XYZ file of C-alpha atoms in Angstrom:
692
model
C -47.018 6.987 68.475
C -43.924 5.096 69.651
C -43.259 1.474 70.576
C -40.304 0.508 72.796
C -38.766 -2.967 72.734
C -36.741 -3.786 75.852
C -33.649 -6.015 75.851
C -31.392 -7.479 78.509
C -28.378 -6.493 76.407
C -27.407 -4.632 73.247
C -29.822 -5.789 70.495
C -27.776 -4.347 67.691
C -29.143 -2.840 64.460
C -32.085 -4.983 63.237
C -32.842 -5.768 59.637
C -35.934 -3.709 58.769
C -38.255 -3.932 55.798
C -41.808 -3.046 54.839
C -44.581 -5.267 53.522
C -47.912 -4.566 51.843
C -51.197 -6.409 51.694
C -51.751 -5.610 54.544
C -49.249 -2.953 55.561
C -46.552 -4.201 57.947
C -43.163 -3.278 59.340
C -40.899 -6.270 60.036
C -37.831 -6.255 62.318
C -35.342 -9.157 62.455
C -33.067 -9.246 65.521
C -30.337 -11.808 64.818
C -28.908 -13.797 67.738
C -31.749 -12.684 69.984
C -34.250 -14.950 71.807
C -37.667 -13.855 73.073
C -38.165 -14.657 76.744
C -41.721 -14.758 78.062
C -43.086 -12.431 75.408
C -46.665 -12.787 74.197
C -46.780 -13.979 70.621
C -49.576 -11.551 69.700
C -50.384 -8.218 71.330
C -53.453 -6.182 70.303
C -52.597 -2.454 70.266
C -55.459 -0.779 68.331
C -53.900 2.664 68.701
C -52.931 5.220 66.087
C -51.736 3.297 62.976
C -50.661 0.133 64.869
C -53.195 -2.673 64.977
C -51.161 -5.423 66.643
C -47.640 -6.693 67.338
C -46.633 -10.302 66.567
C -43.415 -11.858 67.888
C -41.938 -14.972 66.265
C -38.945 -16.693 67.864
C -36.715 -18.902 65.703
C -33.396 -20.639 66.214
C -31.188 -17.790 64.955
C -33.381 -14.689 65.294
C -36.469 -13.046 66.713
C -38.910 -11.437 64.281
C -41.209 -8.629 65.431
C -44.054 -7.779 63.070
C -46.038 -4.536 63.380
C -49.439 -4.916 61.697
C -50.522 -1.441 60.585
C -53.963 -0.051 59.822
C -52.569 2.140 57.061
C -49.282 3.093 55.484
C -47.209 5.229 57.818
C -43.757 6.703 58.165
C -41.525 5.606 61.014
C -38.201 6.349 62.682
C -36.073 4.111 64.838
C -33.624 4.589 67.703
C -31.320 1.981 69.260
C -29.995 2.231 72.829
C -27.887 -0.359 74.722
C -31.010 -1.961 76.256
C -33.887 -0.846 74.033
C -35.117 -0.286 70.542
C -37.673 2.458 69.850
C -39.894 2.612 66.753
C -41.717 5.921 66.227
C -44.713 6.026 63.829
C -45.781 9.286 62.273
C -43.308 11.443 64.267
C -40.287 13.435 63.120
C -38.181 12.883 66.254
C -38.202 10.989 69.475
C -38.636 13.974 71.733
C -42.076 14.725 70.321
C -43.351 11.201 70.859
C -45.964 10.334 73.381
C -45.765 7.752 76.075
C -44.881 4.377 74.620
C -47.885 2.206 73.997
C -46.294 -1.060 75.016
C -42.857 -2.302 76.117
C -41.837 -5.753 74.904
C -39.001 -7.306 76.909
C -36.711 -9.495 74.831
C -33.924 -11.620 76.228
C -30.589 -11.001 74.547
C -28.273 -12.986 76.745
C -27.120 -15.099 73.846
C -26.791 -12.182 71.474
C -23.171 -11.404 72.139
C -22.059 -14.997 72.005
C -23.967 -15.600 68.744
C -22.328 -12.557 67.142
C -18.899 -13.751 68.234
C -19.619 -17.209 66.868
C -20.728 -15.721 63.609
C -17.569 -13.650 63.349
C -15.409 -16.660 64.094
C -17.158 -18.727 61.440
C -16.783 -16.001 58.817
C -13.124 -15.617 59.490
C -12.419 -19.322 59.085
C -14.664 -19.938 56.095
C -13.746 -19.027 52.542
C -15.980 -16.689 50.593
C -19.143 -18.211 49.138
C -19.177 -18.572 45.369
C -21.978 -17.361 43.076
C -21.834 -19.842 40.208
C -24.618 -18.602 37.940
C -26.604 -15.406 37.206
C -29.418 -15.757 34.683
C -32.460 -13.824 33.433
C -35.629 -15.190 31.864
C -39.080 -13.937 30.970
C -41.565 -15.290 33.464
C -45.347 -15.821 33.314
C -47.431 -12.769 32.554
C -44.469 -10.791 31.228
C -42.543 -10.714 34.504
C -38.765 -10.545 34.688
C -37.100 -13.408 36.579
C -33.524 -13.146 37.885
C -31.993 -16.436 39.084
C -28.846 -16.528 41.233
C -27.245 -19.871 42.005
C -25.341 -20.007 45.282
C -22.588 -22.584 45.297
C -23.212 -23.910 48.786
C -26.780 -22.658 49.206
C -26.092 -21.080 52.615
C -25.007 -17.594 51.637
C -27.357 -14.892 52.852
C -29.019 -12.601 50.311
C -30.030 -9.122 51.416
C -32.744 -7.507 49.221
C -33.395 -3.765 49.276
C -35.007 -1.233 46.955
C -33.374 2.052 45.946
C -35.613 4.069 43.605
C -36.084 2.056 40.420
C -33.357 -0.427 41.378
C -33.477 -3.653 43.365
C -30.158 -4.447 45.044
C -29.208 -8.013 45.980
C -26.294 -8.091 48.450
C -24.534 -11.420 49.118
C -22.002 -11.115 51.923
C -18.765 -13.063 52.057
C -19.163 -14.173 48.476
C -17.473 -13.819 45.117
C -18.596 -14.208 41.511
C -17.313 -17.068 39.407
C -15.021 -15.977 36.552
C -16.936 -14.443 33.664
C -20.055 -13.488 35.665
C -18.993 -9.914 36.473
C -20.891 -8.194 33.639
C -24.097 -6.409 32.589
C -27.085 -8.237 31.106
C -29.081 -6.053 28.692
C -32.600 -7.562 28.834
C -34.690 -4.719 27.393
C -35.658 -6.865 24.402
C -37.423 -9.379 26.682
C -40.337 -6.913 27.137
C -40.393 -7.137 30.937
C -40.172 -4.445 33.641
C -36.452 -5.302 33.989
C -34.000 -3.399 31.759
C -30.545 -4.297 33.063
C -28.967 -6.783 35.464
C -25.491 -5.814 36.730
C -23.393 -8.305 38.699
C -20.058 -7.292 40.230
C -17.845 -7.825 43.257
C -17.708 -5.195 45.989
C -14.991 -5.973 48.478
C -15.881 -9.291 50.076
C -19.471 -9.180 48.807
C -21.363 -9.736 45.575
C -23.788 -7.040 44.489
C -26.446 -7.612 41.836
C -28.343 -4.506 40.752
C -31.626 -5.007 38.893
C -32.805 -1.866 37.037
C -36.571 -1.892 36.475
C -39.444 0.373 35.486
C -41.091 2.472 38.168
C -44.270 1.044 39.648
C -43.024 -2.545 39.689
C -43.742 -5.155 42.309
C -41.232 -7.790 43.330
C -41.155 -11.087 45.142
C -38.122 -13.182 46.096
C -37.679 -16.739 47.239
C -34.981 -19.386 47.518
C -35.301 -23.097 46.824
C -32.217 -25.197 47.602
C -29.213 -23.308 46.205
C -31.167 -21.060 43.769
C -32.349 -17.588 44.740
C -35.089 -16.178 42.485
C -36.299 -12.598 42.119
C -39.544 -11.962 40.195
C -40.254 -8.422 39.013
C -43.642 -7.627 37.477
C -45.984 -4.731 36.815
C -49.295 -4.992 38.702
C -52.468 -5.015 36.639
C -54.500 -1.827 36.623
C -57.153 -1.847 39.259
C -55.690 -4.879 41.024
C -55.612 -4.446 44.779
C -52.857 -5.724 47.022
C -55.218 -8.301 48.454
C -56.439 -9.494 45.057
C -55.453 -12.601 43.197
C -51.957 -12.386 41.736
C -50.820 -13.708 38.351
C -50.244 -17.189 39.819
C -53.705 -17.439 41.384
C -52.751 -16.682 45.010
C -54.724 -14.232 47.131
C -53.392 -14.548 50.699
C -51.855 -11.807 52.793
C -48.232 -11.106 51.942
C -45.511 -12.379 54.241
C -41.730 -12.608 54.238
C -39.744 -15.662 55.329
C -35.970 -15.471 55.498
C -34.512 -18.259 57.580
C -31.624 -20.691 57.490
C -32.025 -24.149 59.030
C -35.651 -23.748 60.035
C -37.727 -26.895 60.488
C -40.830 -27.593 58.402
C -43.071 -27.592 61.456
C -41.732 -24.202 62.552
C -42.192 -22.713 59.069
C -45.748 -24.048 58.911
C -46.451 -22.545 62.335
C -45.338 -19.104 61.108
C -47.510 -19.358 58.006
C -50.483 -20.549 60.060
C -50.290 -17.477 62.300
C -50.318 -15.170 59.255
C -53.056 -17.038 57.390
C -55.564 -17.167 60.262
C -56.400 -20.700 59.123
C -56.518 -23.914 61.133
C -53.702 -26.281 60.164
C -53.870 -30.041 60.708
C -50.405 -31.506 60.187
C -49.845 -35.206 59.702
C -47.510 -37.009 62.085
C -45.883 -38.745 59.108
C -44.119 -35.566 57.988
C -40.361 -35.665 58.426
C -39.408 -32.473 60.233
C -36.334 -31.660 58.153
C -34.534 -28.294 58.150
C -35.063 -25.782 55.343
C -33.410 -22.654 54.018
C -36.174 -20.195 53.088
C -35.990 -16.734 51.547
C -39.432 -15.526 50.484
C -39.864 -11.765 50.362
C -43.337 -10.219 50.291
C -45.258 -13.132 48.770
C -48.828 -14.366 49.512
C -48.888 -16.838 52.362
C -50.661 -19.484 50.254
C -47.925 -19.218 47.620
C -45.246 -19.576 50.292
C -47.076 -22.634 51.625
C -47.225 -24.209 48.159
C -43.499 -23.671 47.606
C -42.605 -25.331 50.906
C -44.935 -28.265 50.314
C -43.914 -28.901 46.703
C -40.188 -28.892 47.479
C -40.670 -31.481 50.250
C -43.107 -33.929 48.662
C -46.100 -32.692 50.672
C -49.651 -31.761 49.710
C -52.622 -29.954 51.213
C -56.378 -30.266 51.159
C -58.562 -27.300 52.183
C -62.006 -27.721 53.725
C -63.349 -24.309 54.706
C -60.947 -22.792 57.224
C -59.144 -26.095 57.870
C -55.974 -26.982 55.943
C -54.834 -30.608 56.111
C -51.109 -31.041 55.356
C -49.605 -34.466 54.832
C -47.308 -36.383 52.456
C -48.723 -36.586 48.946
C -49.039 -40.370 49.115
C -51.045 -40.177 52.339
C -53.496 -37.632 50.927
C -53.937 -39.618 47.710
C -54.572 -42.805 49.703
C -57.049 -41.055 51.983
C -58.984 -39.593 49.052
C -59.059 -43.011 47.369
C -60.527 -44.491 50.544
C -63.168 -41.751 50.747
C -64.054 -42.260 47.104
C -64.526 -45.989 47.549
C -66.684 -45.388 50.614
C -68.773 -42.851 48.706
C -69.286 -45.302 45.850
C -70.372 -47.985 48.270
C -72.837 -45.577 49.840
C -74.333 -44.715 46.473
C -74.943 -48.389 45.791
C -77.265 -48.483 48.797
C -78.945 -45.124 48.214
C -82.657 -45.172 47.390
C -83.789 -44.511 43.817
C -86.074 -41.606 42.950
C -88.272 -41.226 39.849
C -88.919 -37.844 38.264
C -90.636 -36.596 35.105
C -88.604 -33.799 33.458
C -90.319 -31.858 30.612
C -88.219 -30.767 27.640
C -89.250 -27.429 26.141
C -87.109 -26.751 23.066
C -84.967 -29.787 22.305
C -86.085 -33.295 21.495
C -86.442 -35.583 24.491
C -84.892 -38.471 22.553
C -81.717 -36.445 21.911
C -81.407 -35.536 25.587
C -81.921 -39.177 26.553
C -79.120 -40.214 24.181
C -76.799 -37.763 25.897
C -77.652 -39.097 29.353
C -77.022 -42.674 28.246
C -73.807 -42.223 26.285
C -71.831 -39.169 27.310
C -70.218 -38.202 30.567
C -68.582 -34.924 29.537
C -70.819 -33.004 27.160
C -69.092 -29.652 27.049
C -67.269 -30.508 23.792
C -69.686 -33.014 22.330
C -72.966 -31.114 21.928
C -73.883 -28.803 19.105
C -77.334 -27.208 18.760
C -78.390 -27.625 15.149
C -81.887 -26.221 15.254
C -84.855 -25.466 17.398
C -85.315 -29.062 18.369
C -82.361 -31.220 17.390
C -78.842 -31.859 18.596
C -75.754 -33.564 17.301
C -73.851 -35.506 19.941
C -70.372 -36.961 19.627
C -70.988 -39.975 21.865
C -68.217 -41.965 23.478
C -69.777 -45.406 23.883
C -68.084 -46.988 26.885
C -69.628 -48.924 29.740
C -68.631 -46.348 32.343
C -69.235 -43.241 30.276
C -72.773 -42.447 31.373
C -74.275 -39.523 33.204
C -76.595 -41.963 34.917
C -75.485 -44.137 37.777
C -75.160 -47.879 37.314
C -78.705 -48.332 38.622
C -80.178 -45.335 36.816
C -82.455 -45.415 33.772
C -84.178 -42.945 31.464
C -87.273 -43.274 29.261
C -88.742 -40.963 26.645
C -92.385 -39.903 26.422
C -92.694 -38.714 22.827
C -96.303 -37.550 23.298
C -95.387 -34.921 25.902
C -91.706 -34.604 24.912
C -90.602 -35.419 28.435
C -88.050 -37.647 30.166
C -88.802 -40.137 32.905
C -85.580 -40.458 34.932
C -85.032 -42.952 37.743
C -81.833 -42.542 39.740
C -80.479 -41.323 43.057
C -81.511 -37.896 44.273
C -77.979 -36.505 43.759
C -77.832 -37.773 40.164
C -81.259 -36.360 39.349
C -80.180 -32.928 40.606
C -77.099 -33.106 38.354
C -79.244 -34.163 35.389
C -81.678 -31.306 35.989
C -78.830 -28.771 35.966
C -77.506 -30.245 32.732
C -80.921 -30.180 31.049
C -81.447 -26.559 32.135
C -78.181 -25.631 30.413
C -79.031 -27.553 27.241
C -82.756 -26.992 26.807
C -82.717 -23.398 25.609
C -84.161 -21.728 22.503
C -81.575 -21.069 19.856
C -81.092 -17.950 17.825
C -82.135 -17.895 14.187
C -80.574 -16.238 11.186
C -82.330 -14.714 8.176
C -80.049 -14.864 5.144
C -80.863 -12.521 2.282
C -79.104 -13.238 -0.996
C -79.138 -11.164 -4.153
C -77.682 -12.624 -7.338
C -77.231 -10.065 -10.122
C -76.317 -11.161 -13.664
C -75.723 -8.248 -16.077
C -75.084 -8.638 -19.835
C -73.990 -6.117 -22.467
C -73.613 -7.232 -26.103
C -72.880 -5.516 -29.428
C -72.615 -6.945 -32.963
C -72.011 -5.533 -36.447
C -72.330 -7.619 -39.672
C -71.655 -6.397 -43.227
C -72.120 -8.628 -46.286
C -72.204 -8.402 -50.095
C -74.150 -10.355 -52.718
C -73.061 -10.040 -56.344
C -74.781 -11.709 -59.299
C -74.435 -11.764 -63.107
C -77.419 -13.009 -65.120
C -77.706 -13.432 -68.932
C -81.063 -12.322 -70.447
C -82.874 -13.110 -73.716
C -84.146 -9.903 -75.263
C -86.511 -9.197 -78.201
C -85.501 -5.642 -78.866
C -82.687 -3.280 -78.093
C -83.712 -1.319 -75.036
C -80.277 0.081 -74.320
C -79.050 0.398 -70.763
C -81.414 0.305 -67.796
C -80.378 1.418 -64.366
C -82.596 0.674 -61.411
C -82.262 0.394 -57.645
C -83.769 -1.605 -54.807
C -83.232 -4.979 -53.259
C -82.567 -8.211 -55.033
C -86.271 -8.967 -55.443
C -86.898 -5.561 -56.994
C -83.911 -6.037 -59.250
C -85.447 -9.262 -60.539
C -88.641 -7.415 -61.374
C -86.794 -4.705 -63.301
C -84.785 -7.331 -65.018
C -87.725 -9.477 -66.135
C -90.401 -6.857 -66.732
C -88.410 -3.856 -67.922
C -85.908 -5.453 -70.226
C -87.873 -8.218 -71.823
C -91.291 -9.640 -71.669
C -89.868 -13.080 -71.925
C -88.901 -15.032 -68.876
C -85.157 -14.805 -68.294
C -82.885 -17.586 -67.291
C -82.712 -16.642 -63.610
C -79.618 -17.826 -61.825
C -78.373 -17.588 -58.231
C -75.923 -14.812 -57.356
C -72.410 -15.562 -58.392
C -71.079 -14.235 -55.057
C -73.257 -14.599 -51.920
C -71.646 -13.107 -48.754
C -74.845 -12.186 -46.999
C -74.805 -10.472 -43.592
C -75.228 -12.914 -40.742
C -78.053 -12.825 -38.243
C -77.062 -12.863 -34.564
C -78.957 -14.848 -31.952
C -82.201 -13.110 -31.084
C -82.422 -11.111 -34.366
C -84.626 -11.893 -37.409
C -83.406 -12.050 -40.995
C -85.792 -9.228 -41.891
C -83.968 -6.990 -39.429
C -81.036 -6.671 -41.783
C -80.754 -3.464 -43.750
C -79.724 -3.626 -47.375
C -79.185 -1.639 -50.481
C -79.318 -3.242 -53.926
C -78.416 -1.950 -57.337
C -78.896 -3.634 -60.695
C -77.144 -2.699 -63.913
C -78.547 -4.131 -67.179
C -76.922 -4.086 -70.603
C -79.082 -4.946 -73.638
C -78.020 -5.358 -77.260
C -79.325 -6.805 -80.508
C -78.357 -10.336 -79.616
C -77.181 -10.060 -76.047
C -78.448 -8.794 -72.694
C -76.951 -9.090 -69.251
C -77.875 -8.058 -65.734
C -75.461 -7.337 -62.898
C -77.029 -7.503 -59.387
C -75.261 -5.962 -56.381
C -76.639 -5.883 -52.823
C -74.889 -4.626 -49.689
C -76.390 -5.861 -46.424
C -75.635 -4.667 -42.905
C -76.945 -5.417 -39.446
C -75.928 -3.746 -36.166
C -77.449 -4.795 -32.869
C -76.905 -3.808 -29.224
C -78.534 -5.266 -26.149
C -78.302 -4.796 -22.383
C -79.909 -6.985 -19.793
C -79.987 -7.575 -16.044
C -81.333 -10.612 -14.228
C -81.820 -10.315 -10.476
C -82.601 -13.233 -8.175
C -83.325 -12.638 -4.485
C -83.561 -15.937 -2.582
C -84.101 -15.629 1.188
C -84.251 -18.247 3.869
C -84.547 -18.522 7.662
C -82.666 -21.127 9.646
C -81.530 -21.854 13.195
C -78.033 -21.405 14.509
C -75.659 -24.114 13.165
C -78.497 -25.650 11.110
C -77.908 -26.128 7.384
C -80.605 -24.616 5.139
C -81.137 -24.995 1.401
C -83.356 -23.323 -1.185
C -83.630 -24.079 -4.939
C -85.565 -22.737 -7.904
C -85.366 -24.179 -11.421
C -86.564 -27.082 -13.513
C -85.870 -30.745 -14.103
C -85.649 -32.315 -17.528
C -85.675 -35.941 -18.572
C -83.341 -37.032 -21.336
C -83.372 -40.383 -23.145
C -80.383 -42.204 -24.508
C -80.638 -45.235 -26.790
C -77.609 -47.464 -26.981
C -77.391 -51.118 -27.950
C -81.099 -51.376 -28.434
C -81.794 -50.200 -24.899
C -83.177 -46.842 -23.848
C -82.138 -45.223 -20.593
C -83.483 -42.100 -19.000
C -81.697 -39.392 -17.050
C -83.148 -36.582 -14.977
C -81.048 -33.427 -14.833
C -81.757 -30.291 -12.789
C -80.845 -26.732 -13.704
C -81.520 -24.567 -10.672
C -80.694 -21.398 -8.829
C -79.738 -22.731 -5.403
C -78.467 -21.429 -2.060
C -77.092 -23.668 0.704
C -75.908 -21.969 3.902
C -74.950 -22.967 7.448
C -74.770 -20.055 9.938
C -72.876 -19.995 13.231
C -73.514 -17.177 15.670
C -70.460 -16.097 17.674
C -70.629 -14.915 21.330
C -70.249 -11.283 20.200
C -73.316 -11.564 17.902
C -71.418 -11.931 14.661
C -72.186 -14.592 12.090
C -69.927 -17.144 10.413
C -71.513 -18.397 7.170
C -70.639 -21.496 5.163
C -72.140 -20.624 1.767
C -72.705 -22.541 -1.465
C -74.437 -20.671 -4.328
C -75.100 -22.193 -7.772
C -76.838 -20.902 -10.929
C -77.411 -23.265 -13.864
C -78.482 -22.441 -17.430
C -79.572 -24.921 -20.120
C -77.373 -25.062 -23.215
C -79.430 -27.593 -25.137
C -82.997 -28.847 -25.097
C -82.027 -32.234 -26.498
C -78.938 -33.151 -24.473
C -78.180 -32.810 -20.747
C -75.754 -29.934 -21.229
C -75.876 -26.929 -18.937
C -73.765 -23.963 -17.892
C -73.049 -23.639 -14.163
C -71.864 -20.678 -12.104
C -71.173 -21.385 -8.422
C -69.525 -19.915 -5.321
C -68.344 -21.866 -2.244
C -66.877 -19.889 0.657
C -66.900 -19.075 4.390
C -67.289 -15.493 5.637
C -67.469 -13.684 8.994
C -69.989 -10.831 9.112
C -71.482 -8.417 11.593
C -75.201 -8.638 12.181
C -76.931 -6.933 9.208
C -73.698 -6.415 7.248
C -73.734 -6.972 3.467
C -70.813 -8.484 1.616
C -70.078 -9.438 -1.989
C -68.941 -13.027 -1.691
C -68.198 -13.658 -5.366
C -68.054 -12.103 -8.790
C -67.690 -13.705 -12.217
C -66.780 -11.352 -15.066
C -66.666 -12.651 -18.621
C -65.831 -10.711 -21.798
C -66.112 -12.193 -25.307
C -64.726 -10.528 -28.484
C -65.111 -12.064 -31.992
C -64.109 -10.630 -35.367
C -64.608 -12.790 -38.493
C -63.857 -12.074 -42.164
C -65.151 -14.199 -45.087
C -63.929 -13.316 -48.586
C -63.423 -14.521 -52.133
C -59.825 -15.603 -52.608
C -57.670 -13.088 -54.481
C -60.578 -10.779 -55.264
C -61.218 -10.058 -51.580
C -57.673 -8.717 -51.173
C -57.934 -6.185 -54.033
C -57.716 -2.640 -52.683
C -61.022 -0.744 -52.565
C -62.851 -3.112 -54.916
C -62.031 -5.996 -52.640
C -64.751 -4.769 -50.247
C -67.295 -6.131 -52.769
C -65.878 -9.566 -52.275
C -65.667 -9.625 -48.393
C -67.998 -10.177 -45.463
C -67.022 -8.826 -42.030
C -68.570 -9.755 -38.659
C -67.774 -8.113 -35.293
C -69.219 -9.382 -31.982
C -68.624 -8.193 -28.377
C -70.293 -9.507 -25.215
C -69.693 -8.767 -21.512
C -71.268 -10.724 -18.666
C -70.884 -10.192 -14.901
C -72.412 -12.173 -12.048
C -72.340 -10.772 -8.480
C -73.571 -12.444 -5.276
C -74.582 -10.226 -2.327
C -75.169 -11.741 1.121
C -76.754 -10.202 4.248
C -77.334 -12.163 7.520
C -79.703 -10.897 10.210
C -79.873 -12.467 13.669
C -83.370 -13.094 15.028
C -83.252 -13.696 18.759
C -85.852 -15.946 20.391
C -88.592 -14.436 22.494
C -88.290 -15.745 26.041
C -91.477 -16.542 27.817
C -92.044 -15.631 31.431
C -92.565 -19.221 32.601
């Protein structure tokens, strides 16, 4: 398919570029005026949907709206311009679909004027070339034009974007390469250099980029970004704009004319205030959404917009603010006269009194409410006179019997309150916390002692030497019954280093071996008693506690097991009492995250009595915060204690004698290991939703 544009003179080579979202081909004929041409022509043939003609002060823009992407060729004759879509040459084209006649009487004179101006004017100066990382990881190239009137031609060649500024020169020091790879943007290099009478800036970028360009005052900006995966051309861009893409490249165009162009592309109805000063603008916006282009124009000229459906109201910012203030005051006055409505609102899961407190004290509840259980809430109230969800004439009462609210207010306010209560009055999730506290002990002790005695004995006859064996008691019997019938002068052992008895063991548990040596003569008898005692003990124990509790999301729960004791203290003639607890306790506050994980604030304590007469106790505790998956088990604390004792008691001097010194020493060895571990497992229990 081919389209022929007719001219009254030589149109010259137009500036041609493509656009996407939707697909378009744009032609700019400089120094050409449209004479009697329809602004919009519906074609609906082949790939061409319609043709739009826009006439400005210095050019005529012809826009071809396409149904799909298509290739095209162009041919220029002295009185016509032919655009061929989907064809390899002109000869194979079919009959032109439509001929658009364009008046070019002023074309030649405009070109001559342009040439004369260029020859008399010095080259424009580019005073600054800068690169920065823009929002969303885009690369932003800023070029400052000294006078702000130099034209910037933008074209794409492969993975390069070329900015051509005619009749311009770089300021000293700007002709260089900017290496911007480290900025992590699609842009790798920015090269600025002079080419004859022009300035050329080459931006090297990654393949698959998208670019937009615009100029505000004397600063030309090029944004290069990588589109998000799955994002369509007509989707919302990184700045929140979703309109069809357009290009605006004009010098000295009035605001009203620019708004008219945007209105035609937006298919919206524009209402423009008469208070807008119709000043001239210089605009260069390449392939940007129309709503973004509109925002740029309005913001740079102190204007604002308000959208109501398909109608866009554009006016100075002060006028819009004043108008909205007037509407707000009128709305408030209307609400003062609106009839009041009463409604009974049942509360299912929360407490009606808590909801009533919210309605009376808080306007914005999104950051002030925290569900702490199945029926209670904590509210960070902001008590001000105007900070109420109710209107000035509204009121709320609580029916505790039915757990309901009686609200009296305007119909609009009651609808808002109902929506708020629906969002708040929901069952909360619960968490079952299983805790296992394991205390393991391992102890070993070895005690060796010696008792040595020397006892004189009265004897009636010479019995010689008697040797016997046994313990000390048996030695006494041998001594008294076997040596003499008379009662001896029994004395305590001269050396008594008996084996000790550890805690939990009886004295009778000690093993011993005793030997007695007696010497009897005509006038003298003596008895030597020797006993070696030894005790070795080993014990292992494990105490397991398994407290479990169920609580609601963000609701603190506590469980304890132990005993209380009362202790009395007498001082100054007065007796005081004190109650002390020794417990195994667990305090936990769960918080369920949106991804069904659990944050736990945990406090675990285990107390043990040290004395039955004084309030002394041993305490082991853990305080921490952990993040767990649902059903995951974690060890939140471990206390390991090892005790080693080795004691030696001996007779001075004699205990240090080699070999024989063992009869004059007592040795005790004690080893104990204790370990306490705390295991924690949270399980989320979701509420069962009823059908009503």
